[in-house]
Amino acid sequence: MATGAVTPPPPPLAAARRGIRGRVALHRRLAASPIHFFSPRKDESVISTNGGNEEMVTDSLNVARGLSHPGLSSSLSNKASLVPTPLLPTEPSDLWFNRLRPSIDESDCKYKRLFGCYVAREAVIDEEYWIAAWLRAEDHYEDQSGNRYVESFKRKFASQEFHALKKRCSKQHGEKYICFVAVKNDDLRRTVLNSVVGTLDVCVRHPLHGEKFPEEPGRSSLHCRIYQPDQPKFGYLTNVCVAKYARRQGIASNMLLLAIDAARINGAENIYIHVHKHNLPAWRLYNQIGFKMVDQDGARRSSDLCLLSFGS
């Protein structure tokens, strides 16, 4: 063959055989190499302690009931799914949802209320704050389940609410802010992800200068941020949310009663809450507990929210 001559390409059959051999070799290398999955730590096994019978507690019950996992698309939720860290990818996080829920003794809460197979108490770990934020995202987008981007919206909403909630609860000057959660209370050693079923917040503070009633959520206050210490404190309840599959079990009413007791312990004379004028189930719940409509002298008549008060 002359120098500089171009080598002709191999016949099509030889090239096909070479490609098949290459793919086979690649599959063999992948099969031999270890694959690392996100898995629970050794000390996070989830078993039943009832009668010594071991029973895996999975999230399949939530999936069957249509409850999507925090940060995980409903279409990907199944028994074999592993729950990733549900904050936005650009944010560092050390949340670990496969950790076991704190027991009643371990939580060491100042406020708690036992009822049925649940306990209402303060949120004590970051994972519980995140689940509370996610329940609020689920509630906020409950009527938009057909939106193809709703899972992304929920994750962004929950991420923002999580950081805002932690900031509010860490604030001690001028007001007392507490996040309550309702947690399953049984003999099973459950994960945090499979335990929290409800949440609400309570804020106890003095009124601001020029303020007569608490502002509606989402409205910027026109009052100066100076408290009136000579005026009696009041409590304000917000973000009452219960997971869909756990509703109609007295969870919301017991969380409200606990929040009212906590507000009274912290010096609140009256406790307020806003409710949408067309939310009839919420109206019935608040009336049963003892909330009454507040006459605001015609203020905000165009609003869809009504202010209720307990204790006045």
mmCIF file of C-alpha atoms in Angstrom:
data_model
loop_
_atom_site.group_PDB
_atom_site.id
_atom_site.type_symbol
_atom_site.label_atom_id
_atom_site.label_comp_id
_atom_site.label_asym_id
_atom_site.label_seq_id
_atom_site.Cartn_x
_atom_site.Cartn_y
_atom_site.Cartn_z
ATOM 1 C CA MET A 1 0.000 0.000 0.000
ATOM 2 C CA ALA A 2 1.349 3.402 -0.884
ATOM 3 C CA THR A 3 2.339 5.838 1.838
ATOM 4 C CA GLY A 4 -0.447 8.301 2.693
ATOM 5 C CA ALA A 5 -3.218 6.111 1.346
ATOM 6 C CA VAL A 6 -6.527 6.303 3.166
ATOM 7 C CA THR A 7 -7.587 3.108 4.940
ATOM 8 C CA PRO A 8 -11.019 2.102 3.673
ATOM 9 C CA PRO A 9 -13.819 1.873 6.270
ATOM 10 C CA PRO A 10 -14.717 -1.577 7.568
ATOM 11 C CA PRO A 11 -17.649 -3.365 6.019
ATOM 12 C CA PRO A 12 -21.061 -2.538 7.592
ATOM 13 C CA LEU A 13 -21.397 -6.000 9.108
ATOM 14 C CA ALA A 14 -18.000 -5.781 10.820
ATOM 15 C CA ALA A 15 -18.847 -2.316 12.221
ATOM 16 C CA ALA A 16 -22.143 -3.595 13.602
ATOM 17 C CA ARG A 17 -20.421 -6.511 15.292
ATOM 18 C CA ARG A 18 -17.820 -4.171 16.795
ATOM 19 C CA GLY A 19 -20.579 -1.915 18.168
ATOM 20 C CA ILE A 20 -22.413 -4.848 19.730
ATOM 21 C CA ARG A 21 -19.217 -6.090 21.393
ATOM 22 C CA GLY A 22 -18.604 -2.581 22.788
ATOM 23 C CA ARG A 23 -22.089 -2.325 24.257
ATOM 24 C CA VAL A 24 -21.818 -5.773 25.831
ATOM 25 C CA ALA A 25 -18.500 -4.821 27.440
ATOM 26 C CA LEU A 26 -20.023 -1.582 28.749
ATOM 27 C CA HIS A 27 -22.982 -3.426 30.297
ATOM 28 C CA ARG A 28 -20.598 -5.859 31.967
ATOM 29 C CA ARG A 29 -18.565 -3.011 33.477
ATOM 30 C CA LEU A 30 -21.712 -1.298 34.769
ATOM 31 C CA ALA A 31 -22.974 -4.532 36.286
ATOM 32 C CA ALA A 32 -19.680 -5.086 38.064
ATOM 33 C CA SER A 33 -19.392 -1.529 39.407
ATOM 34 C CA PRO A 34 -21.122 -0.617 42.709
ATOM 35 C CA ILE A 35 -24.147 1.691 42.531
ATOM 36 C CA HIS A 36 -24.712 4.013 45.499
ATOM 37 C CA PHE A 37 -28.266 4.796 46.557
ATOM 38 C CA PHE A 38 -29.659 7.150 49.208
ATOM 39 C CA SER A 39 -30.499 4.798 52.055
ATOM 40 C CA PRO A 40 -31.303 5.111 55.777
ATOM 41 C CA ARG A 41 -28.483 5.041 58.256
ATOM 42 C CA LYS A 42 -27.923 1.947 60.310
ATOM 43 C CA ASP A 43 -29.560 3.423 63.392
ATOM 44 C CA GLU A 44 -32.694 4.465 61.493
ATOM 45 C CA SER A 45 -34.421 1.157 61.010
ATOM 46 C CA VAL A 46 -38.193 1.536 61.184
ATOM 47 C CA ILE A 47 -39.828 -1.418 62.885
ATOM 48 C CA SER A 48 -42.772 -2.118 65.124
ATOM 49 C CA THR A 49 -42.251 -2.626 68.827
ATOM 50 C CA ASN A 50 -45.754 -3.966 69.407
ATOM 51 C CA GLY A 51 -45.537 -7.548 70.622
ATOM 52 C CA GLY A 52 -42.063 -7.983 69.194
ATOM 53 C CA ASN A 53 -43.397 -8.462 65.659
ATOM 54 C CA GLU A 54 -41.202 -6.695 63.159
ATOM 55 C CA GLU A 55 -43.118 -4.632 60.610
ATOM 56 C CA MET A 56 -41.721 -2.199 58.128
ATOM 57 C CA VAL A 57 -43.482 1.157 58.259
ATOM 58 C CA THR A 58 -43.380 2.557 54.747
ATOM 59 C CA ASP A 59 -44.953 5.531 53.100
ATOM 60 C CA SER A 60 -47.126 3.354 50.863
ATOM 61 C CA LEU A 61 -50.177 4.279 52.924
ATOM 62 C CA ASN A 62 -49.674 7.923 52.125
ATOM 63 C CA VAL A 63 -49.135 7.112 48.458
ATOM 64 C CA ALA A 64 -52.339 5.048 48.332
ATOM 65 C CA ARG A 65 -54.225 7.986 49.780
ATOM 66 C CA GLY A 66 -52.786 10.390 47.240
ATOM 67 C CA LEU A 67 -50.545 12.311 49.634
ATOM 68 C CA SER A 68 -47.377 13.396 47.864
ATOM 69 C CA HIS A 69 -44.108 13.426 49.728
ATOM 70 C CA PRO A 70 -42.285 16.640 50.563
ATOM 71 C CA GLY A 71 -40.135 17.537 47.608
ATOM 72 C CA LEU A 72 -41.051 14.365 45.698
ATOM 73 C CA SER A 73 -43.420 14.338 42.767
ATOM 74 C CA SER A 74 -46.629 12.405 43.324
ATOM 75 C CA SER A 75 -45.982 10.446 40.141
ATOM 76 C CA LEU A 76 -42.703 9.179 41.571
ATOM 77 C CA SER A 77 -44.064 8.276 44.988
ATOM 78 C CA ASN A 78 -44.212 4.540 45.585
ATOM 79 C CA LYS A 79 -43.163 1.971 48.129
ATOM 80 C CA ALA A 80 -39.641 1.744 46.739
ATOM 81 C CA SER A 81 -39.129 5.499 46.448
ATOM 82 C CA LEU A 82 -36.361 7.092 48.441
ATOM 83 C CA VAL A 83 -37.106 10.572 49.739
ATOM 84 C CA PRO A 84 -34.427 13.096 48.700
ATOM 85 C CA THR A 85 -33.551 16.205 50.661
ATOM 86 C CA PRO A 86 -36.519 18.338 49.605
ATOM 87 C CA LEU A 87 -34.991 21.805 49.621
ATOM 88 C CA LEU A 88 -34.130 23.493 46.360
ATOM 89 C CA PRO A 89 -30.923 22.037 44.902
ATOM 90 C CA THR A 90 -29.040 25.332 45.212
ATOM 91 C CA GLU A 91 -29.556 25.403 48.985
ATOM 92 C CA PRO A 92 -27.394 23.368 51.356
ATOM 93 C CA SER A 93 -29.393 21.191 53.711
ATOM 94 C CA ASP A 94 -28.782 18.588 56.378
ATOM 95 C CA LEU A 95 -32.423 17.538 56.714
ATOM 96 C CA TRP A 96 -32.783 13.782 57.153
ATOM 97 C CA PHE A 97 -36.339 12.519 56.812
ATOM 98 C CA ASN A 98 -35.530 8.888 57.507
ATOM 99 C CA ARG A 99 -34.650 9.736 61.083
ATOM 100 C CA LEU A 100 -37.080 8.468 63.695
ATOM 101 C CA ARG A 101 -39.601 10.863 65.166
ATOM 102 C CA PRO A 102 -38.793 12.082 68.686
ATOM 103 C CA SER A 103 -40.754 10.335 71.406
ATOM 104 C CA ILE A 104 -42.887 12.324 73.831
ATOM 105 C CA ASP A 105 -40.163 12.081 76.473
ATOM 106 C CA GLU A 106 -37.398 13.024 74.028
ATOM 107 C CA SER A 107 -39.256 16.040 72.673
ATOM 108 C CA ASP A 108 -39.489 17.632 76.164
ATOM 109 C CA CYS A 109 -42.194 20.092 75.069
ATOM 110 C CA LYS A 110 -43.658 22.782 77.281
ATOM 111 C CA TYR A 111 -46.993 22.546 75.477
ATOM 112 C CA LYS A 112 -48.589 19.267 74.399
ATOM 113 C CA ARG A 113 -52.042 17.740 74.155
ATOM 114 C CA LEU A 114 -52.766 14.010 73.803
ATOM 115 C CA PHE A 115 -55.877 12.915 71.910
ATOM 116 C CA GLY A 116 -56.721 9.585 70.279
ATOM 117 C CA CYS A 117 -53.669 8.218 68.460
ATOM 118 C CA TYR A 118 -52.112 11.674 68.056
ATOM 119 C CA VAL A 119 -50.300 14.277 70.119
ATOM 120 C CA ALA A 120 -50.251 18.014 69.428
ATOM 121 C CA ARG A 121 -47.033 19.702 70.526
ATOM 122 C CA GLU A 122 -44.374 22.182 69.515
ATOM 123 C CA ALA A 123 -42.149 21.424 66.556
ATOM 124 C CA VAL A 124 -38.765 20.451 67.969
ATOM 125 C CA ILE A 125 -36.564 19.481 65.008
ATOM 126 C CA ASP A 126 -35.947 21.045 61.603
ATOM 127 C CA GLU A 127 -37.542 18.137 59.764
ATOM 128 C CA GLU A 128 -40.846 18.843 61.550
ATOM 129 C CA TYR A 129 -40.624 22.506 60.559
ATOM 130 C CA TRP A 130 -40.115 21.424 56.953
ATOM 131 C CA ILE A 131 -43.124 19.048 57.010
ATOM 132 C CA ALA A 132 -45.200 21.906 58.470
ATOM 133 C CA ALA A 133 -44.065 24.136 55.600
ATOM 134 C CA TRP A 134 -44.861 21.411 53.084
ATOM 135 C CA LEU A 135 -48.390 20.913 54.473
ATOM 136 C CA ARG A 136 -48.954 24.631 53.959
ATOM 137 C CA ALA A 137 -47.707 24.346 50.385
ATOM 138 C CA GLU A 138 -50.089 21.425 49.814
ATOM 139 C CA ASP A 139 -52.959 23.482 51.221
ATOM 140 C CA HIS A 140 -52.021 26.559 49.187
ATOM 141 C CA TYR A 141 -51.999 24.642 45.889
ATOM 142 C CA GLU A 142 -54.777 22.183 46.738
ATOM 143 C CA ASP A 143 -57.020 23.486 43.935
ATOM 144 C CA GLN A 144 -54.254 23.376 41.307
ATOM 145 C CA SER A 145 -53.529 19.653 41.190
ATOM 146 C CA GLY A 146 -53.896 19.678 37.391
ATOM 147 C CA ASN A 147 -51.093 22.184 36.899
ATOM 148 C CA ARG A 148 -48.052 20.453 35.390
ATOM 149 C CA TYR A 149 -45.687 22.708 37.376
ATOM 150 C CA VAL A 150 -47.491 22.428 40.707
ATOM 151 C CA GLU A 151 -44.807 20.238 42.315
ATOM 152 C CA SER A 152 -42.136 22.836 41.534
ATOM 153 C CA PHE A 153 -44.383 25.568 42.926
ATOM 154 C CA LYS A 154 -44.901 23.562 46.108
ATOM 155 C CA ARG A 155 -41.180 23.042 46.608
ATOM 156 C CA LYS A 156 -40.439 26.736 46.190
ATOM 157 C CA PHE A 157 -43.317 27.743 48.470
ATOM 158 C CA ALA A 158 -42.283 25.214 51.140
ATOM 159 C CA SER A 159 -38.638 26.265 50.986
ATOM 160 C CA GLN A 160 -39.499 29.925 51.504
ATOM 161 C CA GLU A 161 -42.005 29.123 54.267
ATOM 162 C CA PHE A 162 -39.501 26.841 56.028
ATOM 163 C CA HIS A 163 -36.872 29.582 56.307
ATOM 164 C CA ALA A 164 -39.452 32.221 57.253
ATOM 165 C CA LEU A 165 -40.947 29.924 59.891
ATOM 166 C CA LYS A 166 -37.574 29.189 61.474
ATOM 167 C CA LYS A 167 -36.849 32.922 61.547
ATOM 168 C CA ARG A 168 -40.184 33.765 63.157
ATOM 169 C CA CYS A 169 -39.853 31.075 65.829
ATOM 170 C CA SER A 170 -36.320 32.199 66.725
ATOM 171 C CA LYS A 171 -37.491 35.773 67.280
ATOM 172 C CA GLN A 172 -37.869 36.457 70.989
ATOM 173 C CA HIS A 173 -37.983 40.244 71.213
ATOM 174 C CA GLY A 174 -41.441 41.783 71.311
ATOM 175 C CA GLU A 175 -43.429 38.662 70.458
ATOM 176 C CA LYS A 176 -43.664 34.940 71.107
ATOM 177 C CA TYR A 177 -44.072 32.748 68.014
ATOM 178 C CA ILE A 178 -44.709 28.987 68.255
ATOM 179 C CA CYS A 179 -45.199 26.395 65.531
ATOM 180 C CA PHE A 180 -47.378 23.469 66.633
ATOM 181 C CA VAL A 181 -47.566 20.121 64.890
ATOM 182 C CA ALA A 182 -49.863 17.123 65.271
ATOM 183 C CA VAL A 183 -47.882 13.874 65.311
ATOM 184 C CA LYS A 184 -48.952 10.244 65.259
ATOM 185 C CA ASN A 185 -48.640 8.741 68.738
ATOM 186 C CA ASP A 186 -48.542 4.950 68.662
ATOM 187 C CA ASP A 187 -46.244 2.004 69.341
ATOM 188 C CA LEU A 188 -44.646 2.094 65.898
ATOM 189 C CA ARG A 189 -41.209 3.582 65.467
ATOM 190 C CA ARG A 190 -42.090 5.898 62.623
ATOM 191 C CA THR A 191 -39.992 8.292 60.608
ATOM 192 C CA VAL A 192 -40.595 12.033 60.833
ATOM 193 C CA LEU A 193 -41.902 12.015 57.271
ATOM 194 C CA ASN A 194 -44.596 9.488 58.172
ATOM 195 C CA SER A 195 -45.618 11.126 61.475
ATOM 196 C CA VAL A 196 -46.557 14.810 61.116
ATOM 197 C CA VAL A 197 -50.170 15.239 59.957
ATOM 198 C CA GLY A 198 -51.102 18.802 60.958
ATOM 199 C CA THR A 199 -49.725 22.203 61.856
ATOM 200 C CA LEU A 200 -50.629 25.713 62.961
ATOM 201 C CA ASP A 201 -48.832 28.813 64.300
ATOM 202 C CA VAL A 202 -49.611 31.127 67.186
ATOM 203 C CA CYS A 203 -48.114 34.563 67.792
ATOM 204 C CA VAL A 204 -48.489 36.366 71.131
ATOM 205 C CA ARG A 205 -47.604 40.064 71.317
ATOM 206 C CA HIS A 206 -48.650 43.558 72.323
ATOM 207 C CA PRO A 207 -50.486 45.595 69.664
ATOM 208 C CA LEU A 208 -48.457 48.001 67.579
ATOM 209 C CA HIS A 209 -48.985 51.749 67.751
ATOM 210 C CA GLY A 210 -52.082 52.560 65.716
ATOM 211 C CA GLU A 211 -53.145 48.912 65.579
ATOM 212 C CA LYS A 212 -56.499 47.775 66.931
ATOM 213 C CA PHE A 213 -56.812 44.293 65.421
ATOM 214 C CA PRO A 214 -54.306 41.889 63.837
ATOM 215 C CA GLU A 215 -53.635 42.493 60.166
ATOM 216 C CA GLU A 216 -54.843 39.994 57.594
ATOM 217 C CA PRO A 217 -52.207 37.584 56.255
ATOM 218 C CA GLY A 218 -50.457 38.938 53.175
ATOM 219 C CA ARG A 219 -51.295 42.583 53.888
ATOM 220 C CA SER A 220 -48.409 44.910 54.659
ATOM 221 C CA SER A 221 -48.899 46.704 57.931
ATOM 222 C CA LEU A 222 -49.134 50.486 57.840
ATOM 223 C CA HIS A 223 -48.363 50.733 61.531
ATOM 224 C CA CYS A 224 -44.945 51.544 62.893
ATOM 225 C CA ARG A 225 -43.114 48.547 64.343
ATOM 226 C CA ILE A 226 -43.282 49.846 67.903
ATOM 227 C CA TYR A 227 -45.233 47.809 70.431
ATOM 228 C CA GLN A 228 -47.574 49.244 73.030
ATOM 229 C CA PRO A 229 -46.496 47.524 76.267
ATOM 230 C CA ASP A 230 -49.256 49.275 78.195
ATOM 231 C CA GLN A 231 -51.883 47.462 76.105
ATOM 232 C CA PRO A 232 -52.889 43.854 76.817
ATOM 233 C CA LYS A 233 -51.316 41.115 74.737
ATOM 234 C CA PHE A 234 -53.313 39.168 72.192
ATOM 235 C CA GLY A 235 -52.762 35.856 70.397
ATOM 236 C CA TYR A 236 -53.082 35.396 66.656
ATOM 237 C CA LEU A 237 -53.533 31.961 65.022
ATOM 238 C CA THR A 238 -52.488 31.261 61.426
ATOM 239 C CA ASN A 239 -51.658 28.458 58.982
ATOM 240 C CA VAL A 240 -54.104 25.830 60.230
ATOM 241 C CA CYS A 241 -53.426 22.822 57.978
ATOM 242 C CA VAL A 242 -54.183 19.099 58.216
ATOM 243 C CA ALA A 243 -53.089 16.429 55.736
ATOM 244 C CA LYS A 244 -55.956 15.270 53.516
ATOM 245 C CA TYR A 245 -55.914 11.657 54.655
ATOM 246 C CA ALA A 246 -55.941 12.633 58.359
ATOM 247 C CA ARG A 247 -58.883 15.052 58.337
ATOM 248 C CA ARG A 248 -62.104 14.658 60.363
ATOM 249 C CA GLN A 249 -60.281 13.101 63.314
ATOM 250 C CA GLY A 250 -60.283 16.110 65.643
ATOM 251 C CA ILE A 251 -56.721 17.108 64.771
ATOM 252 C CA ALA A 252 -57.438 20.752 63.927
ATOM 253 C CA SER A 253 -59.676 21.304 66.962
ATOM 254 C CA ASN A 254 -57.116 19.853 69.372
ATOM 255 C CA MET A 255 -54.298 21.910 67.877
ATOM 256 C CA LEU A 256 -56.460 25.023 68.234
ATOM 257 C CA LEU A 257 -57.235 24.251 71.868
ATOM 258 C CA LEU A 258 -53.532 23.713 72.584
ATOM 259 C CA ALA A 259 -52.628 26.978 70.850
ATOM 260 C CA ILE A 260 -55.285 28.846 72.857
ATOM 261 C CA ASP A 261 -53.880 27.432 76.113
ATOM 262 C CA ALA A 262 -50.338 28.382 75.085
ATOM 263 C CA ALA A 263 -51.434 31.916 74.197
ATOM 264 C CA ARG A 264 -53.164 32.297 77.556
ATOM 265 C CA ILE A 265 -50.068 31.022 79.396
ATOM 266 C CA ASN A 266 -48.021 33.676 77.590
ATOM 267 C CA GLY A 267 -50.371 36.444 78.710
ATOM 268 C CA ALA A 268 -52.833 36.830 75.833
ATOM 269 C CA GLU A 269 -56.304 38.043 76.781
ATOM 270 C CA ASN A 270 -57.960 37.567 73.389
ATOM 271 C CA ILE A 271 -57.060 35.162 70.595
ATOM 272 C CA TYR A 272 -57.825 36.057 66.977
ATOM 273 C CA ILE A 273 -57.993 34.163 63.718
ATOM 274 C CA HIS A 274 -58.982 35.066 60.157
ATOM 275 C CA VAL A 275 -61.312 32.827 58.158
ATOM 276 C CA HIS A 276 -62.538 33.047 54.578
ATOM 277 C CA LYS A 277 -66.192 34.006 54.471
ATOM 278 C CA HIS A 278 -67.032 31.042 52.194
ATOM 279 C CA ASN A 279 -65.084 28.417 54.170
ATOM 280 C CA LEU A 280 -68.071 26.802 55.889
ATOM 281 C CA PRO A 281 -66.204 23.835 57.479
ATOM 282 C CA ALA A 282 -63.781 26.270 59.126
ATOM 283 C CA TRP A 283 -66.664 28.436 60.322
ATOM 284 C CA ARG A 284 -68.304 25.413 61.980
ATOM 285 C CA LEU A 285 -65.036 24.368 63.612
ATOM 286 C CA TYR A 286 -64.281 27.814 65.036
ATOM 287 C CA ASN A 287 -67.858 28.298 66.259
ATOM 288 C CA GLN A 288 -67.753 24.959 68.078
ATOM 289 C CA ILE A 289 -64.574 26.003 69.884
ATOM 290 C CA GLY A 290 -66.044 29.366 70.860
ATOM 291 C CA PHE A 291 -64.764 31.940 68.361
ATOM 292 C CA LYS A 292 -67.066 34.871 67.648
ATOM 293 C CA MET A 293 -67.245 37.372 64.811
ATOM 294 C CA VAL A 294 -65.455 40.662 65.510
ATOM 295 C CA ASP A 295 -67.110 43.946 64.534
ATOM 296 C CA GLN A 296 -64.352 45.993 62.918
ATOM 297 C CA ASP A 297 -66.527 49.081 62.363
ATOM 298 C CA GLY A 298 -66.808 48.463 58.637
ATOM 299 C CA ALA A 299 -63.084 48.169 58.075
ATOM 300 C CA ARG A 300 -62.033 45.960 55.173
ATOM 301 C CA ARG A 301 -65.644 45.179 54.197
ATOM 302 C CA SER A 302 -64.435 44.341 50.686
ATOM 303 C CA SER A 303 -62.140 41.601 52.015
ATOM 304 C CA ASP A 304 -63.029 37.927 51.738
ATOM 305 C CA LEU A 305 -61.569 37.285 55.190
ATOM 306 C CA CYS A 306 -63.450 37.719 58.461
ATOM 307 C CA LEU A 307 -61.834 38.205 61.863
ATOM 308 C CA LEU A 308 -62.915 35.955 64.722
ATOM 309 C CA SER A 309 -62.048 36.320 68.384
ATOM 310 C CA PHE A 310 -61.912 33.919 71.319
ATOM 311 C CA GLY A 311 -62.177 35.250 74.847
ATOM 312 C CA SER A 312 -63.739 38.682 74.260
#
